[in-house]
XYZ file of C-alpha atoms in Angstrom:
767
model
C 44.521 17.939 -35.360
C 45.763 14.363 -35.093
C 45.105 14.334 -31.351
C 41.571 15.628 -31.871
C 40.944 12.990 -34.535
C 42.189 10.280 -32.163
C 39.932 11.630 -29.430
C 36.890 11.585 -31.707
C 37.612 8.042 -32.853
C 37.900 6.845 -29.246
C 34.624 8.559 -28.369
C 32.893 6.846 -31.280
C 34.507 3.536 -30.331
C 33.387 3.549 -26.699
C 30.362 5.836 -26.634
C 28.850 5.355 -30.068
C 28.034 7.882 -32.763
C 26.373 10.969 -31.271
C 23.090 12.090 -32.829
C 23.404 14.868 -35.369
C 22.066 18.216 -34.304
C 19.647 19.867 -36.755
C 21.307 22.700 -38.650
C 19.599 26.090 -38.353
C 18.150 27.569 -41.504
C 20.119 30.383 -43.054
C 18.606 33.757 -43.355
C 16.646 33.636 -40.100
C 17.945 36.710 -38.386
C 15.204 36.692 -35.789
C 16.198 33.352 -34.293
C 19.971 33.874 -34.394
C 20.269 35.359 -30.928
C 18.266 32.615 -29.097
C 20.269 29.987 -30.967
C 23.528 31.565 -29.828
C 22.288 31.622 -26.244
C 21.250 27.968 -26.522
C 24.683 27.038 -27.883
C 26.371 28.862 -25.011
C 24.182 27.024 -22.494
C 24.999 23.704 -24.147
C 28.705 24.502 -23.929
C 28.381 25.314 -20.233
C 26.373 22.198 -19.417
C 28.179 18.853 -19.148
C 27.632 16.666 -22.151
C 25.888 13.344 -21.507
C 27.872 10.437 -22.948
C 25.755 8.163 -25.081
C 26.516 4.492 -24.855
C 26.685 2.113 -27.756
C 23.510 0.279 -28.727
C 22.634 -2.423 -26.199
C 25.431 -1.136 -23.902
C 24.244 0.400 -20.621
C 26.069 3.469 -19.407
C 27.510 1.638 -16.386
C 29.135 -0.990 -18.623
C 30.766 1.690 -20.777
C 32.016 3.465 -17.656
C 33.492 0.262 -16.233
C 35.112 -0.551 -19.577
C 36.762 2.868 -19.667
C 37.861 2.378 -16.052
C 39.534 -0.911 -16.952
C 41.375 0.938 -19.694
C 42.681 3.455 -17.128
C 40.341 6.399 -17.698
C 39.814 7.014 -13.969
C 43.540 7.155 -13.289
C 43.947 9.421 -16.309
C 41.444 11.923 -14.908
C 43.195 12.025 -11.537
C 46.643 12.405 -13.083
C 45.566 15.153 -15.484
C 43.978 17.168 -12.683
C 47.059 16.673 -10.487
C 49.229 18.218 -13.212
C 47.310 21.520 -12.812
C 47.070 21.979 -16.584
C 45.641 24.840 -18.594
C 42.017 25.782 -18.168
C 40.887 24.005 -21.341
C 42.582 20.713 -20.463
C 41.372 20.991 -16.876
C 37.788 21.445 -18.038
C 37.992 18.477 -20.411
C 39.449 16.336 -17.625
C 36.665 17.297 -15.227
C 34.028 16.654 -17.915
C 35.483 13.189 -18.494
C 35.373 12.560 -14.753
C 31.726 13.656 -14.671
C 30.909 11.287 -17.530
C 32.622 8.415 -15.721
C 30.890 9.146 -12.407
C 27.447 9.869 -13.830
C 24.842 7.956 -11.865
C 27.195 7.507 -8.905
C 29.030 4.492 -10.333
C 30.576 2.807 -7.253
C 33.267 1.108 -9.352
C 34.589 4.446 -10.606
C 34.344 5.955 -7.121
C 36.317 3.077 -5.655
C 38.925 3.303 -8.408
C 39.440 7.044 -7.904
C 39.565 6.639 -4.126
C 42.232 3.954 -4.483
C 44.237 6.175 -6.819
C 43.993 9.162 -4.487
C 44.989 7.251 -1.355
C 48.165 5.913 -2.956
C 51.242 8.033 -2.382
C 50.872 11.795 -2.181
C 48.216 12.032 -4.865
C 45.419 13.327 -2.634
C 47.306 16.439 -1.565
C 48.156 17.422 -5.151
C 44.686 16.538 -6.417
C 42.702 18.506 -3.843
C 45.115 21.443 -3.933
C 44.079 22.073 -7.533
C 40.402 22.258 -6.578
C 41.228 24.322 -3.494
C 43.115 26.862 -5.611
C 40.296 26.996 -8.163
C 37.793 27.753 -5.403
C 40.021 30.453 -3.925
C 40.525 32.050 -7.344
C 36.777 32.020 -7.985
C 36.085 33.611 -4.602
C 38.668 36.318 -5.240
C 37.205 37.031 -8.670
C 33.698 37.283 -7.223
C 34.873 39.598 -4.448
C 36.586 41.956 -6.881
C 33.616 41.965 -9.251
C 31.084 42.561 -6.495
C 33.262 45.296 -4.989
C 33.358 47.180 -8.284
C 29.599 46.765 -8.744
C 28.771 47.991 -5.268
C 31.219 50.886 -5.624
C 29.502 52.009 -8.826
C 26.139 51.653 -7.129
C 27.268 53.731 -4.177
C 28.731 56.446 -6.419
C 25.590 56.676 -8.516
C 23.376 56.654 -5.453
C 25.462 59.435 -3.873
C 25.186 61.643 -6.950
C 21.447 61.026 -7.146
C 21.046 61.817 -3.462
C 23.038 65.045 -3.846
C 20.836 66.205 -6.708
C 17.705 65.339 -4.771
C 19.039 67.066 -1.655
C 19.862 70.204 -3.662
C 16.330 70.270 -5.065
C 14.827 69.704 -1.633
C 16.868 72.540 -0.136
C 15.738 74.838 -2.925
C 12.105 73.904 -2.349
C 12.570 74.284 1.376
C 14.041 77.767 1.048
C 11.200 78.837 -1.201
C 8.551 77.516 1.133
C 10.122 78.945 4.323
C 8.400 82.159 5.513
C 10.429 85.309 5.662
C 11.645 86.329 9.053
C 11.825 82.782 10.347
C 15.497 82.146 11.043
C 16.674 78.694 12.001
C 13.151 77.354 12.298
C 11.195 75.168 9.909
C 7.462 75.466 9.468
C 6.107 72.250 7.937
C 3.122 73.252 5.867
C 0.848 71.028 3.839
C 2.643 72.031 0.652
C 6.031 71.180 2.154
C 4.751 67.825 3.398
C 3.546 66.974 -0.115
C 6.918 67.995 -1.552
C 8.759 65.810 0.952
C 6.574 62.840 0.080
C 7.277 63.484 -3.595
C 11.012 63.566 -2.885
C 10.797 60.279 -0.989
C 9.068 58.639 -3.943
C 11.700 59.944 -6.346
C 14.452 58.655 -4.063
C 12.881 55.199 -3.990
C 12.638 55.182 -7.770
C 16.278 56.192 -8.035
C 17.374 53.338 -5.779
C 15.314 50.882 -7.827
C 16.905 52.229 -11.005
C 20.418 51.851 -9.587
C 19.765 48.293 -8.414
C 18.338 47.249 -11.764
C 21.321 48.829 -13.500
C 23.738 46.818 -11.395
C 21.765 43.613 -11.928
C 21.431 44.277 -15.638
C 17.642 44.065 -15.496
C 15.014 46.432 -16.864
C 12.708 48.151 -14.421
C 9.271 46.690 -14.852
C 7.636 48.391 -11.893
C 5.508 51.446 -12.510
C 6.525 54.934 -11.562
C 9.813 55.113 -13.485
C 10.036 57.109 -16.676
C 11.129 55.152 -19.749
C 14.734 55.574 -20.781
C 15.678 57.248 -24.010
C 17.689 55.314 -26.644
C 20.860 57.178 -25.729
C 20.427 56.257 -22.056
C 19.753 52.643 -23.018
C 23.041 52.533 -24.927
C 24.879 54.084 -22.011
C 23.550 51.489 -19.567
C 26.070 48.718 -18.834
C 25.358 45.253 -20.168
C 24.343 42.496 -17.773
C 27.506 41.165 -16.138
C 28.702 37.798 -17.345
C 30.568 35.366 -15.123
C 34.322 35.276 -15.427
C 36.021 32.048 -16.594
C 37.434 31.548 -13.093
C 33.865 31.481 -11.781
C 32.308 29.502 -14.637
C 34.728 26.640 -14.084
C 33.227 26.083 -10.641
C 30.015 24.570 -12.000
C 31.656 21.441 -13.511
C 34.027 21.275 -10.533
C 31.153 21.216 -8.052
C 29.276 18.711 -10.199
C 32.355 16.472 -10.194
C 32.661 16.701 -6.407
C 28.950 15.929 -6.056
C 29.228 12.790 -8.196
C 32.385 11.780 -6.365
C 30.355 11.142 -3.196
C 27.033 10.302 -4.887
C 24.830 7.586 -3.369
C 26.054 8.375 0.162
C 29.664 7.260 -0.323
C 30.789 7.781 3.270
C 34.500 7.227 2.680
C 34.680 9.898 -0.030
C 32.468 12.263 1.974
C 35.011 12.119 4.792
C 37.897 12.240 2.318
C 36.692 15.553 0.867
C 36.822 17.020 4.359
C 40.003 15.467 5.715
C 42.774 13.757 3.732
C 45.043 13.066 6.733
C 47.985 14.641 4.910
C 50.522 17.234 5.927
C 48.497 19.884 4.120
C 44.792 19.214 4.523
C 42.273 20.805 2.136
C 38.753 20.942 3.511
C 36.662 21.197 0.349
C 33.431 21.053 2.360
C 34.257 24.322 4.094
C 35.532 25.850 0.860
C 32.309 24.987 -0.928
C 30.345 26.687 1.842
C 32.637 29.723 1.624
C 32.069 29.828 -2.118
C 28.303 29.902 -1.545
C 28.804 32.612 1.049
C 30.867 34.595 -1.438
C 28.659 34.268 -4.516
C 25.602 35.334 -2.489
C 27.332 38.533 -1.410
C 27.766 37.885 2.296
C 31.418 38.958 2.188
C 30.346 42.473 1.182
C 27.689 42.807 3.854
C 24.766 42.106 1.530
C 23.198 39.324 3.552
C 19.724 40.791 3.294
C 20.020 41.779 -0.356
C 20.281 38.435 -2.101
C 18.452 39.774 -5.137
C 21.377 42.083 -5.917
C 23.797 39.173 -6.235
C 21.712 36.319 -7.664
C 20.658 36.698 -11.289
C 19.937 34.535 -14.307
C 23.631 34.051 -15.043
C 24.754 32.700 -11.678
C 21.573 31.049 -10.347
C 22.553 27.713 -11.918
C 25.901 27.924 -10.152
C 24.180 28.666 -6.830
C 21.873 25.680 -7.354
C 24.825 23.429 -8.133
C 26.582 24.616 -4.973
C 23.517 23.789 -2.875
C 23.192 20.345 -4.476
C 26.866 19.605 -3.846
C 26.609 20.642 -0.199
C 23.517 18.443 0.134
C 25.403 15.450 -1.235
C 28.203 16.111 1.258
C 25.722 15.624 4.141
C 23.326 12.930 2.973
C 23.685 9.425 4.235
C 24.110 10.918 6.814
C 27.667 12.167 7.327
C 27.530 13.808 10.759
C 30.989 15.347 10.497
C 30.118 17.183 7.282
C 26.806 18.266 8.814
C 28.640 19.835 11.739
C 31.215 21.351 9.403
C 28.502 23.210 7.491
C 26.222 24.110 10.406
C 28.958 25.293 12.774
C 31.162 27.129 10.276
C 32.205 30.623 11.261
C 31.035 32.094 7.949
C 27.520 33.226 7.167
C 26.905 30.186 4.969
C 24.116 28.664 7.039
C 22.446 32.083 7.298
C 22.650 32.426 3.519
C 20.865 29.071 3.129
C 18.150 30.123 5.578
C 17.739 33.460 3.791
C 17.294 31.660 0.463
C 14.340 29.785 1.963
C 12.681 32.687 3.786
C 13.289 35.770 1.663
C 12.073 36.829 -1.745
C 14.775 37.004 -4.394
C 13.888 40.006 -6.501
C 14.147 41.166 -9.237
C 14.895 37.592 -10.421
C 11.596 36.339 -9.003
C 9.598 38.796 -11.123
C 10.990 37.431 -14.393
C 11.951 33.810 -13.645
C 9.946 32.509 -10.721
C 10.833 28.956 -11.747
C 14.509 29.620 -10.989
C 13.647 31.069 -7.582
C 11.492 28.034 -6.756
C 14.301 25.675 -7.694
C 16.645 27.697 -5.517
C 14.308 27.513 -2.513
C 13.747 23.810 -3.108
C 17.473 23.038 -3.066
C 18.023 25.248 -0.018
C 15.273 23.478 1.946
C 16.701 20.085 0.961
C 20.113 21.180 2.206
C 18.683 22.213 5.582
C 16.937 18.840 5.839
C 20.200 17.086 4.973
C 22.014 19.015 7.711
C 19.446 17.717 10.248
C 19.198 14.173 8.875
C 19.469 11.366 11.447
C 20.562 13.656 14.255
C 20.113 12.430 17.789
C 20.961 15.849 19.247
C 19.438 19.283 18.773
C 22.650 21.190 18.087
C 22.168 21.743 14.355
C 18.440 22.406 14.744
C 19.122 25.096 17.329
C 21.724 26.647 15.017
C 19.155 26.810 12.204
C 16.479 28.223 14.516
C 18.874 30.852 15.889
C 18.339 33.302 13.005
C 14.952 32.055 11.819
C 11.464 33.240 12.679
C 9.129 30.228 13.080
C 6.087 32.197 11.965
C 7.867 33.431 8.853
C 8.875 29.872 7.950
C 5.272 28.650 8.215
C 4.046 31.609 6.175
C 6.510 30.814 3.387
C 5.227 27.229 3.178
C 1.572 28.342 3.156
C 2.182 31.058 0.564
C 3.811 28.495 -1.721
C 0.704 26.304 -1.478
C -1.652 29.105 -2.502
C 0.744 30.281 -5.201
C 0.497 26.835 -6.785
C -3.312 26.952 -6.562
C -3.356 30.278 -8.391
C -1.140 28.870 -11.138
C -3.372 25.797 -11.398
C -6.373 28.030 -12.037
C -4.481 29.930 -14.716
C -3.243 26.751 -16.404
C -6.502 24.817 -16.053
C -7.271 25.153 -19.749
C -3.854 23.800 -20.737
C -3.923 20.820 -18.359
C -4.345 17.461 -20.104
C -5.210 15.684 -16.864
C -2.316 13.223 -17.027
C 0.725 13.648 -14.792
C 2.230 16.814 -13.415
C 3.570 18.234 -16.625
C 3.650 21.844 -15.531
C 7.035 23.300 -14.964
C 8.041 26.637 -13.725
C 9.640 27.656 -16.987
C 7.006 26.158 -19.102
C 9.124 23.286 -20.309
C 7.772 20.692 -17.939
C 10.997 20.431 -15.938
C 10.586 23.057 -13.210
C 9.577 22.588 -9.601
C 6.001 23.379 -8.600
C 5.424 25.850 -5.748
C 3.424 23.230 -3.843
C 6.410 20.864 -3.901
C 8.674 23.590 -2.554
C 6.152 24.435 0.144
C 5.870 20.770 1.110
C 9.634 20.507 1.592
C 9.542 23.621 3.754
C 6.659 22.103 5.751
C 8.717 18.958 6.375
C 11.541 21.237 7.501
C 9.077 22.857 9.918
C 7.999 19.397 11.090
C 11.600 18.446 11.854
C 12.398 21.734 13.577
C 9.161 21.619 15.594
C 10.620 18.803 17.685
C 13.047 21.366 19.111
C 10.790 24.451 19.238
C 7.413 24.596 20.972
C 6.313 27.783 19.238
C 6.855 26.232 15.828
C 5.037 23.058 16.894
C 2.048 25.160 17.943
C 2.002 27.034 14.640
C 1.796 23.771 12.694
C -1.476 22.863 14.429
C -4.297 24.885 12.862
C -6.713 26.307 15.421
C -9.794 28.496 15.337
C -7.847 31.744 15.382
C -5.766 30.694 12.371
C -6.274 32.259 8.990
C -8.500 30.261 6.640
C -5.818 30.016 3.952
C -3.162 29.047 6.469
C -5.361 26.318 7.941
C -6.152 24.995 4.465
C -2.481 24.792 3.519
C -1.461 23.154 6.799
C -4.272 20.620 6.503
C -3.159 19.703 2.988
C 0.485 19.319 4.010
C -0.417 17.244 7.069
C -2.634 14.892 5.046
C 0.073 14.441 2.397
C 2.936 13.792 4.807
C 3.788 10.323 6.088
C 6.525 8.788 8.191
C 8.116 5.407 8.679
C 10.587 3.982 11.158
C 13.702 2.249 9.892
C 16.367 0.292 11.741
C 19.926 1.093 10.721
C 22.942 -1.182 10.800
C 23.835 -0.119 14.342
C 20.341 -1.250 15.502
C 19.161 2.323 16.073
C 15.613 3.209 15.064
C 15.101 6.368 13.054
C 11.981 8.193 11.912
C 11.839 9.191 8.248
C 9.335 11.869 7.191
C 8.507 12.126 3.495
C 5.881 13.803 1.286
C 3.137 11.682 -0.237
C 2.706 12.611 -3.927
C -0.747 13.766 -4.900
C -1.038 11.016 -7.509
C -1.158 8.459 -4.679
C -4.709 9.605 -3.970
C -5.817 7.738 -7.093
C -4.767 4.328 -5.755
C -7.933 2.323 -5.090
C -8.818 0.872 -1.710
C -9.081 -2.631 -3.204
C -5.488 -2.437 -4.408
C -4.269 -1.240 -1.011
C -6.017 -4.114 0.776
C -4.747 -6.610 -1.770
C -1.135 -5.450 -1.467
C -1.382 -5.446 2.322
C -2.741 -8.998 2.454
C -0.872 -10.689 -0.394
C 2.648 -9.288 -0.065
C 4.965 -12.218 0.600
C 7.606 -12.348 3.305
C 11.210 -13.216 2.559
C 13.498 -15.478 4.567
C 14.037 -12.720 7.145
C 10.278 -12.204 7.509
C 10.289 -8.858 5.703
C 7.757 -7.780 3.098
C 9.901 -4.954 1.731
C 11.460 -6.845 -1.191
C 8.147 -8.135 -2.535
C 6.549 -4.732 -2.056
C 9.220 -2.988 -4.111
C 8.720 -5.501 -6.903
C 5.127 -4.268 -7.165
C 5.876 -0.552 -7.165
C 5.970 -0.223 -10.950
C 2.536 -1.827 -11.344
C 1.152 0.345 -8.550
C 2.493 3.506 -10.149
C 1.049 2.548 -13.532
C -2.305 1.970 -11.861
C -2.157 5.423 -10.256
C -1.553 7.061 -13.620
C -4.358 5.044 -15.203
C -6.776 5.910 -12.392
C -6.019 9.589 -12.928
C -6.774 9.208 -16.623
C -9.902 7.186 -15.794
C -11.499 10.240 -14.169
C -12.119 11.550 -17.678
C -14.432 8.576 -18.501
C -17.392 8.881 -16.090
C -19.243 5.672 -17.025
C -16.199 3.418 -16.888
C -15.050 5.149 -13.704
C -18.428 4.507 -12.020
C -18.320 0.827 -12.975
C -14.705 0.471 -11.840
C -15.286 2.266 -8.556
C -17.783 -0.408 -7.433
C -15.527 -3.359 -8.242
C -15.834 -4.924 -4.790
C -19.640 -4.572 -4.912
C -19.861 -6.481 -8.201
C -17.630 -9.214 -6.789
C -19.793 -9.611 -3.673
C -23.046 -9.712 -5.668
C -21.663 -12.299 -8.100
C -20.471 -14.553 -5.267
C -23.805 -14.318 -3.412
C -25.669 -15.237 -6.603
C -23.373 -18.235 -7.051
C -24.152 -19.380 -3.492
C -27.934 -19.033 -4.036
C -27.777 -20.926 -7.331
C -25.842 -23.762 -5.710
C -28.357 -23.915 -2.836
C -31.183 -24.308 -5.370
C -29.247 -26.938 -7.334
C -28.355 -28.886 -4.181
C -31.936 -28.768 -2.884
C -33.993 -29.533 -5.996
C -31.753 -31.255 -8.551
C -32.876 -33.043 -10.714
C -35.645 -30.670 -11.698
C -37.866 -33.112 -13.624
C -39.885 -34.140 -10.592
C -40.226 -30.653 -9.064
C -41.997 -28.341 -11.440
C -43.308 -25.983 -8.760
C -43.073 -25.416 -5.028
C -45.587 -26.356 -2.373
C -48.398 -23.746 -2.393
C -48.234 -23.618 1.377
C -44.851 -21.852 1.065
C -46.447 -18.972 -0.836
C -47.702 -17.274 2.298
C -44.358 -17.754 3.999
C -42.527 -16.160 1.058
C -44.865 -13.146 1.129
C -44.304 -12.729 4.856
C -40.524 -12.940 4.433
C -40.614 -10.391 1.613
C -42.598 -7.866 3.638
C -40.437 -8.264 6.736
C -37.177 -7.983 4.783
C -38.479 -4.967 2.844
C -39.324 -3.232 6.113
C -35.844 -4.045 7.425
C -34.236 -2.571 4.300
C -36.275 0.628 4.600
C -35.781 1.089 8.350
C -32.234 -0.248 8.787
C -30.468 -0.744 5.461
C -27.746 -3.316 6.023
C -26.134 -6.005 3.861
C -27.893 -8.733 5.847
C -31.342 -7.191 5.251
C -30.524 -6.848 1.548
C -29.635 -10.535 1.376
C -32.882 -11.475 3.163
C -34.935 -9.436 0.694
C -33.129 -11.061 -2.234
C -33.850 -14.553 -0.869
C -37.543 -13.693 -0.390
C -37.782 -12.391 -3.952
C -36.158 -15.560 -5.287
C -38.687 -17.677 -3.368
C -41.517 -15.714 -4.967
C -39.953 -16.213 -8.410
C -39.664 -19.932 -7.769
C -43.348 -20.082 -6.796
C -44.446 -18.003 -9.808
C -42.138 -19.197 -12.604
C -40.934 -22.555 -11.387
C -37.465 -23.887 -10.565
C -35.942 -24.210 -14.033
C -36.916 -20.714 -15.316
C -35.785 -19.179 -12.036
C -32.432 -20.921 -12.364
C -32.058 -19.652 -15.925
C -32.906 -16.124 -14.814
C -30.396 -16.229 -11.943
C -27.740 -17.684 -14.253
C -28.284 -14.883 -16.778
C -28.025 -12.249 -14.054
C -24.867 -13.934 -12.734
C -23.251 -13.856 -16.188
C -24.152 -10.166 -16.541
C -22.777 -9.260 -13.097
C -19.596 -11.283 -13.733
C -19.124 -9.454 -17.040
C -19.532 -6.074 -15.330
C -17.073 -7.201 -12.652
C -14.549 -8.171 -15.321
C -14.992 -4.775 -16.992
C -14.429 -3.049 -13.642
C -11.193 -4.999 -13.132
C -9.980 -4.065 -16.602
C -10.996 -0.454 -15.992
C -9.264 -0.268 -12.625
C -5.980 -1.740 -13.810
C -5.919 -0.257 -17.308
C -5.303 -3.706 -18.761
C -5.980 -2.834 -22.398
C -3.420 -0.034 -22.217
C -0.691 -2.644 -21.659
C 0.978 -5.082 -24.006
C -0.516 -8.432 -24.966
C 2.178 -10.341 -23.092
C 1.461 -8.405 -19.921
C -2.259 -9.121 -20.291
C -1.630 -12.856 -20.692
C 0.608 -12.867 -17.620
C -1.999 -11.114 -15.445
C -3.194 -14.021 -13.282
C -6.057 -12.045 -11.749
C -7.492 -11.238 -15.173
C -7.182 -14.853 -16.331
C -8.836 -16.060 -13.120
C -11.913 -13.885 -13.613
C -12.126 -14.811 -17.294
C -12.264 -18.471 -16.209
C -15.005 -17.638 -13.681
C -17.040 -15.968 -16.421
C -16.577 -19.039 -18.621
C -17.807 -21.320 -15.811
C -20.890 -19.093 -15.350
C -21.634 -19.396 -19.060
C -21.166 -23.193 -18.948
C -23.588 -23.433 -16.035
C -26.160 -21.416 -17.983
C -25.931 -23.096 -21.412
C -24.417 -26.417 -20.352
C -25.126 -28.277 -17.134
C -26.220 -26.723 -13.798
C -23.598 -28.721 -11.902
C -20.914 -26.432 -13.348
C -22.133 -23.811 -10.863
C -20.483 -25.808 -8.072
C -17.055 -24.700 -9.302
C -18.004 -21.095 -8.515
C -17.964 -21.899 -4.792
C -14.165 -22.112 -4.936
C -14.237 -18.336 -5.333
C -14.534 -18.240 -1.545
C -10.744 -18.535 -1.480
C -10.508 -15.275 -3.427
C -13.222 -13.584 -1.366
C -11.822 -14.488 2.063
C -8.191 -13.558 2.617
C -8.133 -15.635 5.810
C -8.624 -18.908 3.936
C -6.081 -17.890 1.335
C -3.514 -17.071 4.002
C -4.150 -20.419 5.718
C -3.522 -22.288 2.477
C -0.407 -20.223 1.811
C 0.941 -20.869 5.293
C 0.337 -24.612 4.936
C 1.802 -24.857 1.449
C 4.513 -22.236 1.919
C 7.288 -24.861 1.874
C 5.966 -26.735 -1.140
C 9.265 -28.401 -1.890
C 9.517 -29.878 1.601
C 5.942 -31.205 1.362
C 6.654 -32.892 -1.974
C 9.895 -34.405 -0.689
C 8.088 -35.691 2.405
C 5.478 -37.374 0.188
C 8.222 -38.946 -1.936
C 9.915 -40.216 1.226
C 6.609 -41.750 2.356
C 6.253 -43.553 -0.994
C 9.801 -44.874 -0.683
C 9.132 -46.167 2.828
C 5.887 -47.837 1.724
C 7.701 -49.427 -1.193
C 10.481 -50.763 1.046
C 7.968 -52.046 3.590
C 6.043 -53.868 0.847
C 9.252 -55.545 -0.339
C 10.155 -56.648 3.190
C 6.599 -57.878 3.778
C 6.588 -59.820 0.512
C 9.902 -61.521 1.262
C 9.494 -62.373 4.946
C 5.793 -62.226 5.798
C 4.220 -63.621 2.659
C 3.113 -66.869 4.332
C 1.403 -65.012 7.145
C -1.052 -63.552 4.689
C -2.201 -66.921 3.190
C -5.895 -67.593 3.709
C -7.923 -70.792 3.238
C -10.406 -70.932 0.386
C -13.130 -73.387 -0.480
C -12.031 -75.482 -3.443
C -15.634 -76.278 -4.363
C -16.395 -72.584 -4.699
C -13.427 -72.207 -6.995
C -14.639 -75.052 -9.164
C -18.083 -73.455 -9.485
C -16.607 -70.199 -10.758
C -17.401 -69.969 -14.501
C -14.386 -70.065 -16.738
């Protein structure tokens, strides 16, 4: 008790007071069973350490590392303690490594490489994996033996009935011959159906699942009680989930040294945990008992989380990439790589009928693992190994079926969609993976494998003979897949293929052009750093644009933002032309009547040009002709007032479109005040108002908007003033030189600058 109290006090000291869980109400018998299941799941899942207020998790982890927590975890695991202490030690290691803290990783790596610690440390994990595999083998053997015994008894009963029916239907006098009549054929078909139902019943009994398919008679209460309960995982197997999570975090963020260390410790006794993890996946999926094609018999709701964790750990072993671990997984003599391929290609029933979200997550992790095995490979060895037992057409069909499965779910959930974000999850809690995302990962896998297989490359190109649904899915995947080329540290160029999220479609063209033209280069001439600083604003704009689709009027105004800007600038130019030509307006009340005919001719010609060939230039010509007619009808001053009013209105609409595009009012006041683009257009609107109600010469300031309209001029100014500090220092140096020259000139050349003056002129100057 004293040790537990000390432990709790240390947790409160370093991690803060955990939030209190709400107590369940007494007397609620209906909700007792789900609450017990939730408590069991919470006990199985690793607890997330909560930091103290204003203390980030990384700081708490580093503080615990300085106090020796990392060494404590390694030493406790090396002691091979009891299961409870081992679990607590692994959970503490997970809490320290959460987020892939490089300080903790480095500390543990240093501890393991000193002395003979690595051999003792990895032997414990190696033994745990072997014990888990042995437990799974014995459990699966018993389950399959029961299934075989029950199936044999069922087959014997069915065979006895068939023989009886056969003897009754055989004509007398026919010895050793069988006459297949219509009645006998119907009886044989009936027997085949009963046999299929019996097999389905046996499989569901082994898996602990109820038969939902039609054709089976409902079980009586006595038979329900006699049915075995759904098998739970043994403690030796359950411990593997935190162990695999710990190993995953140990090499998180592509820690190459620890990735290699998990495979080879360079000791007398080497423990290859990469191979053992693959063997564990091979074992839990039933490959050791010959059930490679019957994954649904071995994967259920109780062990699917463990299978997912195994796939995620194997993925982390390979990412970075670590070519040695990739080869270790792809070229292993077990059926591990075939298991991973089967998880992607095959249906996992009966789990998929009840929990499709779990199956989708499983396929998603399996496809990511296959991509990690092929990451940054210059050869085709691993790709050929994956393609060895894979049908290209089946792989493409799986990706296309996932796309249409997501469309069907979207139609069903259309009434529940709020239009903001992808909040739909497979389990209904908003956390699951969507089928379209899984299909997109499989499509990228096809794209990578197509470089090594011509048949697969041809299947990815939709042609006239392709199915309509297949062509639609492939077109969607192709339009939402992009690639970039990166240069690694060894100066090798690599192509990275990635999916483009659907929310990126809501990014406006104006924003794309602006980011492309205004992103600054760093000292190395790269725009990457400045681009990543803008990603948060871009993502917020995407979410706002998606929400903006629900406001048609504001969306229409915002969609034509560039049009409003162009119209406002053209009006400013026309107003300044009028001001420059006719200011002041007192002496020019009206235009020369001889220009009336010319204005009519220009209006008719420009109108014909707009009707026959609508172009921006013809629209500008028509506008100028109309303004000339207004000047001849109304006069200069009223025309200027009218144009100024229209300019203020257009500038206001333009400002509203900017606010609507960026979602400015949805942000904080400080963010609004720091938005330079918004402040700039507010100032332009103020200048338009001053020109209308104040003095017409204020309109001249609007011509400076040409810098905002033309990116070329803006880039020229930026290139000239890029090194502002050097320009200022050069100007200061020039002032210093002028000052020194003036001093030298005053001291040594003062007499040379004396000039003769007329004394009489000086006398005549009034005092």
